[in-house]
Short mmCIF file of C-alpha atoms in Angstrom, two decimals:
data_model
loop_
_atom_site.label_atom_id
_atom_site.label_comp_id
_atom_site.label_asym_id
_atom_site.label_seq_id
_atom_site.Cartn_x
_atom_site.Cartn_y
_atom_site.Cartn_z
CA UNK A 1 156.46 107.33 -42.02
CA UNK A 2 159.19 105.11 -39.88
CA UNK A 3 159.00 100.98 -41.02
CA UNK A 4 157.93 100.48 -37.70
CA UNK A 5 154.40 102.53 -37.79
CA UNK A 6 153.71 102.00 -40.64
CA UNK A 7 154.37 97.68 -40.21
CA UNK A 8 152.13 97.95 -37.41
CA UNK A 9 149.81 100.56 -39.55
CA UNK A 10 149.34 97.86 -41.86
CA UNK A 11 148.83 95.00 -40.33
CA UNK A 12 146.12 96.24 -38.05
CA UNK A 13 144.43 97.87 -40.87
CA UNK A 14 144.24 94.23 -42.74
CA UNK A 15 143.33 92.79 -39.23
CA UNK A 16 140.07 94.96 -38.66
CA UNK A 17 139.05 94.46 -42.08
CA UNK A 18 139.39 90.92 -42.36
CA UNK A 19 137.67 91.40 -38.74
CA UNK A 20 134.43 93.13 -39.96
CA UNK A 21 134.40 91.09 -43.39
CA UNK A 22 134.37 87.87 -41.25
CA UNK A 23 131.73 89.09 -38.14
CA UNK A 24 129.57 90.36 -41.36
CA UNK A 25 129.30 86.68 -42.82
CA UNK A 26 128.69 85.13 -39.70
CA UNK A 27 126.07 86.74 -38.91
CA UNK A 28 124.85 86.28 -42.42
CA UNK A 29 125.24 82.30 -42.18
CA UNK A 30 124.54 82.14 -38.70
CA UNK A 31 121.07 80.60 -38.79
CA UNK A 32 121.57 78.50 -41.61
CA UNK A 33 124.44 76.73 -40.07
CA UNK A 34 122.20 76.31 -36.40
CA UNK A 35 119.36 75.11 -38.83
CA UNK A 36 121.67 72.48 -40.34
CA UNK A 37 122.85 71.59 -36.78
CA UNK A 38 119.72 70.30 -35.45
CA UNK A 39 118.54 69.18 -38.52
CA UNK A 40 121.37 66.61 -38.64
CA UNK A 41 120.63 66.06 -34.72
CA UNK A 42 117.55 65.24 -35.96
CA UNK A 43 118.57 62.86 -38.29
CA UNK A 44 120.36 60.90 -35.89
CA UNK A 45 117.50 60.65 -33.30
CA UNK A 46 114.99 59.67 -35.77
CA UNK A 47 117.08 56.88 -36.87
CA UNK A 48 117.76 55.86 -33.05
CA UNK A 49 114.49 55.78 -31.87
CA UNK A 50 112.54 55.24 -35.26
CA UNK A 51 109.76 58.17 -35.21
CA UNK A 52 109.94 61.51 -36.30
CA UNK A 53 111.28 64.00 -33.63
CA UNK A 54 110.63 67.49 -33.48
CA UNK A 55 112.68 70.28 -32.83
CA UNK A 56 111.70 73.45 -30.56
CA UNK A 57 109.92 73.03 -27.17
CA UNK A 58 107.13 71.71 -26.01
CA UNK A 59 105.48 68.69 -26.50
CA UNK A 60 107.30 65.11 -25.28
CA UNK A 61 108.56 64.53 -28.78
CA UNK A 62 110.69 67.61 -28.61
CA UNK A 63 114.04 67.49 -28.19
CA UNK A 64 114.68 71.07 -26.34
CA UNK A 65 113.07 71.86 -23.11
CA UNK A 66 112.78 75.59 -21.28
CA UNK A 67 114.65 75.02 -17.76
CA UNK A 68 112.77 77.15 -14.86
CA UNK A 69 115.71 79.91 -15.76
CA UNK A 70 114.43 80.05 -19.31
CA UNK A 71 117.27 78.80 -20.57
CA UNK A 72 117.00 75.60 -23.39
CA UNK A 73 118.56 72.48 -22.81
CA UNK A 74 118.25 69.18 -24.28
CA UNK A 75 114.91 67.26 -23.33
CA UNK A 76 114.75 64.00 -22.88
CA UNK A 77 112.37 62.09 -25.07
CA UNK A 78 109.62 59.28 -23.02
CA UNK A 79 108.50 57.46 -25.66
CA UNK A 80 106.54 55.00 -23.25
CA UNK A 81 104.02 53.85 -25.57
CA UNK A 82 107.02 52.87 -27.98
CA UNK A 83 108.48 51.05 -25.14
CA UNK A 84 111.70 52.94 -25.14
CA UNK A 85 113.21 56.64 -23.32
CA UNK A 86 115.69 58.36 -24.86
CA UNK A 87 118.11 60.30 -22.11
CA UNK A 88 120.33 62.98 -23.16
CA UNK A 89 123.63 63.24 -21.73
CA UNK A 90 127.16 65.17 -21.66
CA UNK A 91 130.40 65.51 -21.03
CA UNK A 92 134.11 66.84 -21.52
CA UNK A 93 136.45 64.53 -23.58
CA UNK A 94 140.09 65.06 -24.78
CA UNK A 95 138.81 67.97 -27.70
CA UNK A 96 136.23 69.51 -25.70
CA UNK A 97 132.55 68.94 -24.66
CA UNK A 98 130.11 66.00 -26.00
CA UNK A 99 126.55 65.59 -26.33
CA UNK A 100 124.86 62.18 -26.70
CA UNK A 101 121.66 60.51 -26.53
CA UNK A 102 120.48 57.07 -24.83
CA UNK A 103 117.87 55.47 -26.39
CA UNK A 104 116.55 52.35 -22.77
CA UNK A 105 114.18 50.04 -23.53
CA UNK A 106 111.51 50.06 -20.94
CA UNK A 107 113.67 47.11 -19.15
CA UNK A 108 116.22 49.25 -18.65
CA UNK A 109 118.87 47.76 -21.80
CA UNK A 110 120.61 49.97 -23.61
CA UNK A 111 118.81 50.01 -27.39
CA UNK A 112 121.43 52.44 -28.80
CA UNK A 113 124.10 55.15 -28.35
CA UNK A 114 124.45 58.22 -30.70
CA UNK A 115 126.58 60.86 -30.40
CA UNK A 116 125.14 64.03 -31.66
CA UNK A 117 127.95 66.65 -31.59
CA UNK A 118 131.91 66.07 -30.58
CA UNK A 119 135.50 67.69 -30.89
CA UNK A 120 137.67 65.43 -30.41
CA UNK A 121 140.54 64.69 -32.56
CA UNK A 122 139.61 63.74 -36.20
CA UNK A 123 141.06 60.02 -36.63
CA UNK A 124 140.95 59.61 -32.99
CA UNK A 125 137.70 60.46 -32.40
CA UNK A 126 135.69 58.29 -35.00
CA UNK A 127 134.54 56.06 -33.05
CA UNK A 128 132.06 58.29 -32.20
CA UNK A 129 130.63 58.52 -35.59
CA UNK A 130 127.64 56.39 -36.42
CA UNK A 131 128.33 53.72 -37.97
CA UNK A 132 130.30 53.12 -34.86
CA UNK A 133 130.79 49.35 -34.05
CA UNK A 134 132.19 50.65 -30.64
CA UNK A 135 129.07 52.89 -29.86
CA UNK A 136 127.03 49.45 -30.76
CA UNK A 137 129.12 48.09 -27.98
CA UNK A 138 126.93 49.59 -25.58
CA UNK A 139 123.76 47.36 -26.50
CA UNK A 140 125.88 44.58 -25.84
CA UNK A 141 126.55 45.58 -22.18
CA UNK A 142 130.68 44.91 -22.75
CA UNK A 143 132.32 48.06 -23.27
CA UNK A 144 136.05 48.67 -23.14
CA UNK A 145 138.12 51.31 -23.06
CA UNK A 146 139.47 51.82 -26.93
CA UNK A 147 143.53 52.07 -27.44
CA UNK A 148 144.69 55.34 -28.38
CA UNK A 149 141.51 57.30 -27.03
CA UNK A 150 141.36 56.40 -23.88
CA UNK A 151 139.96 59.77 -22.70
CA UNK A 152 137.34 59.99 -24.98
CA UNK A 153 136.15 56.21 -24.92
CA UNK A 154 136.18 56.66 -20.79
CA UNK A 155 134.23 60.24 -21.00
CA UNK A 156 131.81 58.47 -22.79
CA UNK A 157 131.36 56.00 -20.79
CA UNK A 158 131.11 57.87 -17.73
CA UNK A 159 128.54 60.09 -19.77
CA UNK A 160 126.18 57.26 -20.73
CA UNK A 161 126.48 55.83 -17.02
CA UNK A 162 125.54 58.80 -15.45
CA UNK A 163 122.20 59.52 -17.73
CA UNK A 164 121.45 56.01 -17.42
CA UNK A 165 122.10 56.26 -13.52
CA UNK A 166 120.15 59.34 -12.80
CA UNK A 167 117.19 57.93 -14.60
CA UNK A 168 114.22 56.35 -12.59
CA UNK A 169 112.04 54.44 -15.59
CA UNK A 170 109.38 53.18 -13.39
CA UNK A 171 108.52 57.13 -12.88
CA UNK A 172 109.03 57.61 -16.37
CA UNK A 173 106.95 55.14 -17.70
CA UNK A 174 104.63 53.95 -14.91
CA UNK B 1 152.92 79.23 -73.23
CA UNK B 2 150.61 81.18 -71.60
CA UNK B 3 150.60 82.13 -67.91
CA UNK B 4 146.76 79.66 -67.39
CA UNK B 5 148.46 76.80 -69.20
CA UNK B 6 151.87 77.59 -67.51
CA UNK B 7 150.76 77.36 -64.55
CA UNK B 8 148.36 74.60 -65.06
CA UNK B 9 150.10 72.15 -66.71
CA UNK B 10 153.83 72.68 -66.68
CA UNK B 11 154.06 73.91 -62.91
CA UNK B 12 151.33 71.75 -61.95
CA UNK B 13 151.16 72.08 -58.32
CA UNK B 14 150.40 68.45 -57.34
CA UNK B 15 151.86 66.73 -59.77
CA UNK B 16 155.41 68.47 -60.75
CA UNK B 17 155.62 70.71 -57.84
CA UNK B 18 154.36 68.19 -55.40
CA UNK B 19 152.36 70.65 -53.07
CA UNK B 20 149.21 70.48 -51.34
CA UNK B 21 149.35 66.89 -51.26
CA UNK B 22 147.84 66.51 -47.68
CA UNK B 23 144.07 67.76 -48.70
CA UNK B 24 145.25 66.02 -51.87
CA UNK B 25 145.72 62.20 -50.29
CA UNK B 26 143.35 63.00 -47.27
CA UNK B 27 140.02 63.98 -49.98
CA UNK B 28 140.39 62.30 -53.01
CA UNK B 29 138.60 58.74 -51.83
CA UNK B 30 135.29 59.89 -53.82
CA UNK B 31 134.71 62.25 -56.44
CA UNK B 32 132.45 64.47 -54.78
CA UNK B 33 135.00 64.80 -51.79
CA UNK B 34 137.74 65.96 -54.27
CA UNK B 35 135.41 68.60 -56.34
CA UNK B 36 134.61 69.99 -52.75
CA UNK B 37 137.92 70.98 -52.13
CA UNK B 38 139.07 71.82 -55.34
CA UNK B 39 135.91 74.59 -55.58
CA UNK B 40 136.88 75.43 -51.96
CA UNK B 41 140.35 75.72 -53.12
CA UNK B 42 139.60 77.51 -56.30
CA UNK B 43 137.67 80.11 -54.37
CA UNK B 44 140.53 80.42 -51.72
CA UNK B 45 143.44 81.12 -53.87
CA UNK B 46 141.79 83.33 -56.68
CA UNK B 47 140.53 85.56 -53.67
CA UNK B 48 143.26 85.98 -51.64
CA UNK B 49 145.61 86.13 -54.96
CA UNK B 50 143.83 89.13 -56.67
CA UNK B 51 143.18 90.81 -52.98
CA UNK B 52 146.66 90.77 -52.10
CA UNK B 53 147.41 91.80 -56.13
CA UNK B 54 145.13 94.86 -55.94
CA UNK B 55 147.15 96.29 -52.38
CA UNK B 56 150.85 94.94 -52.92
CA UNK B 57 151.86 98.08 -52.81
CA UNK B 58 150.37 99.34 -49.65
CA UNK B 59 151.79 95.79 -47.91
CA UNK B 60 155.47 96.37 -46.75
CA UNK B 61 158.40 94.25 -47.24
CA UNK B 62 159.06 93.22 -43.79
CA UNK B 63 155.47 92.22 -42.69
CA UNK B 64 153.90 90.76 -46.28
CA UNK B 65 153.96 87.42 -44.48
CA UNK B 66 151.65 87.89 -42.27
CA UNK B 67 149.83 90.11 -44.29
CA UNK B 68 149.10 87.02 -46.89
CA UNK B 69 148.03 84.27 -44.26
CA UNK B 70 145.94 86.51 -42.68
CA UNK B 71 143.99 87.26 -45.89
CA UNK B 72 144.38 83.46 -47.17
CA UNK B 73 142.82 82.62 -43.52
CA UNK B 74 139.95 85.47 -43.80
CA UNK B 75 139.03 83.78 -47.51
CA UNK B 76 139.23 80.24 -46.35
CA UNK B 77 137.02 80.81 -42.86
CA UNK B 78 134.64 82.35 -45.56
CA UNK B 79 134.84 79.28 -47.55
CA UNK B 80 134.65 76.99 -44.13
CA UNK B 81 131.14 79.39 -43.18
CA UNK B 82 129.42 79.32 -46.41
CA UNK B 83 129.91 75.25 -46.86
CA UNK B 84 128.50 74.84 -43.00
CA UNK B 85 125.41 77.08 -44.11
CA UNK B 86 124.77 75.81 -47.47
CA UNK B 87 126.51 72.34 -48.03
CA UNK B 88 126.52 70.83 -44.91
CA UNK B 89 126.69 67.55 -46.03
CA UNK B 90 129.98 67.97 -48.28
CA UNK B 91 131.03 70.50 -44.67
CA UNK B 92 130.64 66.66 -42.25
CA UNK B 93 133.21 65.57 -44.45
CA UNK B 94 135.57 67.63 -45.79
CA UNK B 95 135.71 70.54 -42.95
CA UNK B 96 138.69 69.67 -41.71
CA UNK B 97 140.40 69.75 -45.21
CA UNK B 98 138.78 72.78 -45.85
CA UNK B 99 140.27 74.63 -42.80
CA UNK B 100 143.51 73.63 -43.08
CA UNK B 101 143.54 75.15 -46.64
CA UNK B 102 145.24 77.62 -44.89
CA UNK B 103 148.54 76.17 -44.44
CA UNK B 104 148.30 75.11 -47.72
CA UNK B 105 151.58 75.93 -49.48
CA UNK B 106 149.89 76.10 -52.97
CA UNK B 107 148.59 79.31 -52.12
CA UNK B 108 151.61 80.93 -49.67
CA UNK B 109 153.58 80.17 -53.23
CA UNK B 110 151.64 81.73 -55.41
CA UNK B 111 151.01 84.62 -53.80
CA UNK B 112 154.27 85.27 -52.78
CA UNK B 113 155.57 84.79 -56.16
CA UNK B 114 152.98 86.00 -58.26
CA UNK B 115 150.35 88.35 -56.70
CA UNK B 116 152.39 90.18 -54.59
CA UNK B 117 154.31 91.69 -57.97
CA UNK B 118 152.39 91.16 -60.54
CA UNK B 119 148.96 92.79 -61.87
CA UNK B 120 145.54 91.99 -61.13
CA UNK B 121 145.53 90.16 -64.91
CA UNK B 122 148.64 88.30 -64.82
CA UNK B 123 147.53 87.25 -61.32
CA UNK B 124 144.37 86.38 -61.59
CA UNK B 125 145.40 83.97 -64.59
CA UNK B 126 148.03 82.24 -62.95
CA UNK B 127 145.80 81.83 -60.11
CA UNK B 128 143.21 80.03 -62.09
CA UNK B 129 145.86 78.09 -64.10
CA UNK B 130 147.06 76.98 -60.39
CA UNK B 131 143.33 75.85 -59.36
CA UNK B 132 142.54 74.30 -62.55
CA UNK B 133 145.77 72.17 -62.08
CA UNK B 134 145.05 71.29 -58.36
CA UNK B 135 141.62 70.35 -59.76
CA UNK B 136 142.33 68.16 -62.24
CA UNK B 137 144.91 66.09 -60.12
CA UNK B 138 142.53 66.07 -57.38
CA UNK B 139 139.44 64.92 -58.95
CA UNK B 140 141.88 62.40 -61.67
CA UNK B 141 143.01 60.93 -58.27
CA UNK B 142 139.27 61.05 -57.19
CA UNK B 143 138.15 59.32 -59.74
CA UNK B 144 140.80 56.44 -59.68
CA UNK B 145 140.31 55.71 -56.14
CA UNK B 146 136.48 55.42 -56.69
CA UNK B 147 136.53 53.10 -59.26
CA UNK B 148 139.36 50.98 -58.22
CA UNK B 149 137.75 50.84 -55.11
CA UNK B 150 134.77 48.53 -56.79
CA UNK B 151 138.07 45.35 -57.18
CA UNK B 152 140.15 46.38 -54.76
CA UNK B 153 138.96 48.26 -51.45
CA UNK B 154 142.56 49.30 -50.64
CA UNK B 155 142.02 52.21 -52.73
CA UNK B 156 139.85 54.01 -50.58
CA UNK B 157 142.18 54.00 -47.64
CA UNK B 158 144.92 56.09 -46.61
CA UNK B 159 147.66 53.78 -48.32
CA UNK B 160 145.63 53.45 -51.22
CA UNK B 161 145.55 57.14 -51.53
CA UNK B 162 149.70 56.80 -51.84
CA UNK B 163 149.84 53.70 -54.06
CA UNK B 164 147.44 55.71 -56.21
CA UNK B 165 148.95 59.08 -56.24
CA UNK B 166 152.41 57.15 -56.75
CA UNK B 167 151.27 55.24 -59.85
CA UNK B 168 149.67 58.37 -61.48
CA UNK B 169 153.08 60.53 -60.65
CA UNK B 170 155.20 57.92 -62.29
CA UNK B 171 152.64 58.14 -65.23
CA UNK B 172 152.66 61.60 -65.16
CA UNK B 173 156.67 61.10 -65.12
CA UNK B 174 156.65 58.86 -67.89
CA UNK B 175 155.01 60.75 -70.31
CA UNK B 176 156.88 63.87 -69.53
CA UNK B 177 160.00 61.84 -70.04
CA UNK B 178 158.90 60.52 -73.32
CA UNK B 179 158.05 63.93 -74.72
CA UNK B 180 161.53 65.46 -73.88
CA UNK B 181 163.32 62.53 -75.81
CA UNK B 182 160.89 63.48 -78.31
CA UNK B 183 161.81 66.91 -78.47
CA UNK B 184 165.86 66.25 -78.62
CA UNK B 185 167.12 62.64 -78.90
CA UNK B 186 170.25 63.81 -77.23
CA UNK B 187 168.48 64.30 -73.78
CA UNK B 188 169.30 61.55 -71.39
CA UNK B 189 167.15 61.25 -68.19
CA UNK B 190 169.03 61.88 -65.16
CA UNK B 191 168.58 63.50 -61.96
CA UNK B 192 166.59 66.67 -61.20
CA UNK B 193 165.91 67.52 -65.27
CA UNK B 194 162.48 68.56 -64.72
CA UNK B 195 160.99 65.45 -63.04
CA UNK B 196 158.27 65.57 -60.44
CA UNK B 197 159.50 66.73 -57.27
CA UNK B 198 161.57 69.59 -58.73
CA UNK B 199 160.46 73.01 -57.85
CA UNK B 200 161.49 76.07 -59.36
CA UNK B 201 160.79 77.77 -62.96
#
């Protein structure tokens, strides 16, 4: 066979089976690793708001909801009787899309940020990992920008203004 | 010497070939961290080193290269999938360590060097004597950072990882010094006689 054919012969044949070996174990792990997703969200939500969450649809403690389309998104949680809402928001920073979580006392302050799942740039991004003494910020009302993540402190930001914005509480919680 | 002790101890590839040190400063701040990455390691290395072993002879010359990342990248995205699914905790924090095992030069060295013309035996050996090496520095370093951290909380920072790693090399340099004076009185330390940092047989 000529070097070239048989370079190319090669290296495809290694690339489809490290192709199959990998699709096969994917698949295999696939709803372990979703399981361990929300169960972390989970986690984090319990300790923001302080009761147990569920996950799954349904009932106001839930933290997915069926849009009109069928399609799940995140629900938010009205914990009116607890005196607090939690929204859910989102949002594109420097590594790629967020998802956070609002938990507004009835008075409209900001109890706590959490953000539940991120890629931005290891090092960079940690201020987005609880314990996060920029995420407690928030409850403070006095949040700045934060040197050398700029993008990802402002996406933020824009992210918990907006669920905060779009949210009426008096309907909420009349 | 054997080739599990050879490769272990007197090419040990942290601390007399200096490799791998990134996952090696970035992970060892606790113990657990650095046993983490030196099973994920482990696992990595002794796959893709009796793999590539088994078909050196169908890889050829001109493309082995990419022939040996792309299997040391199929065994460490295993690795990165089975920690998310069933050690998700150690997977928040040591993914990213555990990903870029790839680049890891350990491996590229051994492979190229070893697996890719030796046998399955020789290779398999001197890829366990590598991981058992990277696993003892790791998880030595590990274990100094954790409890130095309890007097002095520098240690479990990035430049404590250095001052640590730099104390235990010149240890490790120390020792090795003493035992070739031991051997033959004659022997005067100078430059590049086997010190850390040296490569090479």
């Amino acid at each position: 066979m000529r070097p070239l054919l048989r370079n190319v012969a090669a290296l495809a044949a290694l690339t489809l089976l490290a192709g199959t070996v990998l699709a096969w174990f994917a698949q295999v792990t696939e709803d372990e690793v979703a399981s361990n997703r929300l169960e972390a969200e989970l986690r984090i939500l319990r300790e923001l708001v302080g009761v147990e969450v569920g996950a799954g649809v349904g009932a106001p403690w839930r933290v997915r909801q069926r849009r009109a389309d069928g399609a799940l998104r995140d629900a938010d949680l009205v914990l009116c009787e607890r005196g607090l809402v939690v929204l859910r928001g989102a949002g594109d920073g420097y590594g790629g899309g967020f998802r956070l979580a609002v938990a507004l006392n009835l008075d409209g302050a900001i109890k706590g940020v959490r953000v539940l799942e991120h890629a931005e740039t290891p090092g960079f991004g940690d201020i987005l990992n609880t314990p996060s003494e920029w995420l407690d910020s928030f409850t403070r009302g006095d949040v700045h920008a934060v040197t050398g993540a700029t993008i990802t402190s402002e996406a933020v930001m824009a992210a918990v203004s907006r669920a905060v914005n779009r949210t009426r509480l008096d309907e909420m919680c009349p | 010497m054997n080739q599990f002790t050879e490769a272990a101890v007197a090419r040990n590839p942290a601390a007399v070939q200096l490799l791998g040190l990134c996952p090696l400063l970035a992970v060892s701040n606790t113990v657990a961290n650095a046993l983490g990455l030196a099973i994920a390691s482990t696992v990595v290395l002794t796959g893709s080193a009796v793999l590539i072993s088994a078909i050196r002879k169908l890889i050829p010359e001109d493309v082995r290269l990419p022939c040996f990342v792309l299997v040391i990248a199929t065994f460490t995205t295993l690795v990165n999938l089975a920690m998310e699914a069933y050690a998700f905790d150690l997977y928040q924090r040591i993914a990213l360590f555990v990903q870029i095992i790839v680049t890891n030069c350990m491996i590229l060295a051994r492979i190229e060097q070893v697996a890719s013309k030796e046998g399955l035996g020789r290779t398999l050996l001197d890829a366990l004597g590598t991981s058992a090496g990277f696993a003892a520095a790791i998880l030595i370093l590990g274990a100094a950072r954790e409890i130095l951290t309890l007097g002095f909380p520098l240690a479990a920072l990035p430049p404590g990882a250095f001052l640590v790693a730099g104390l235990l090399l010149a240890g490790v340099n120390a020792v090795a010094a003493r035992q070739r004076r031991a051997q033959d009185p004659t022997v005067q330390d100078g430059p590049g006689r086997g010190r850390a940092g040296k490569t090479g047989p």
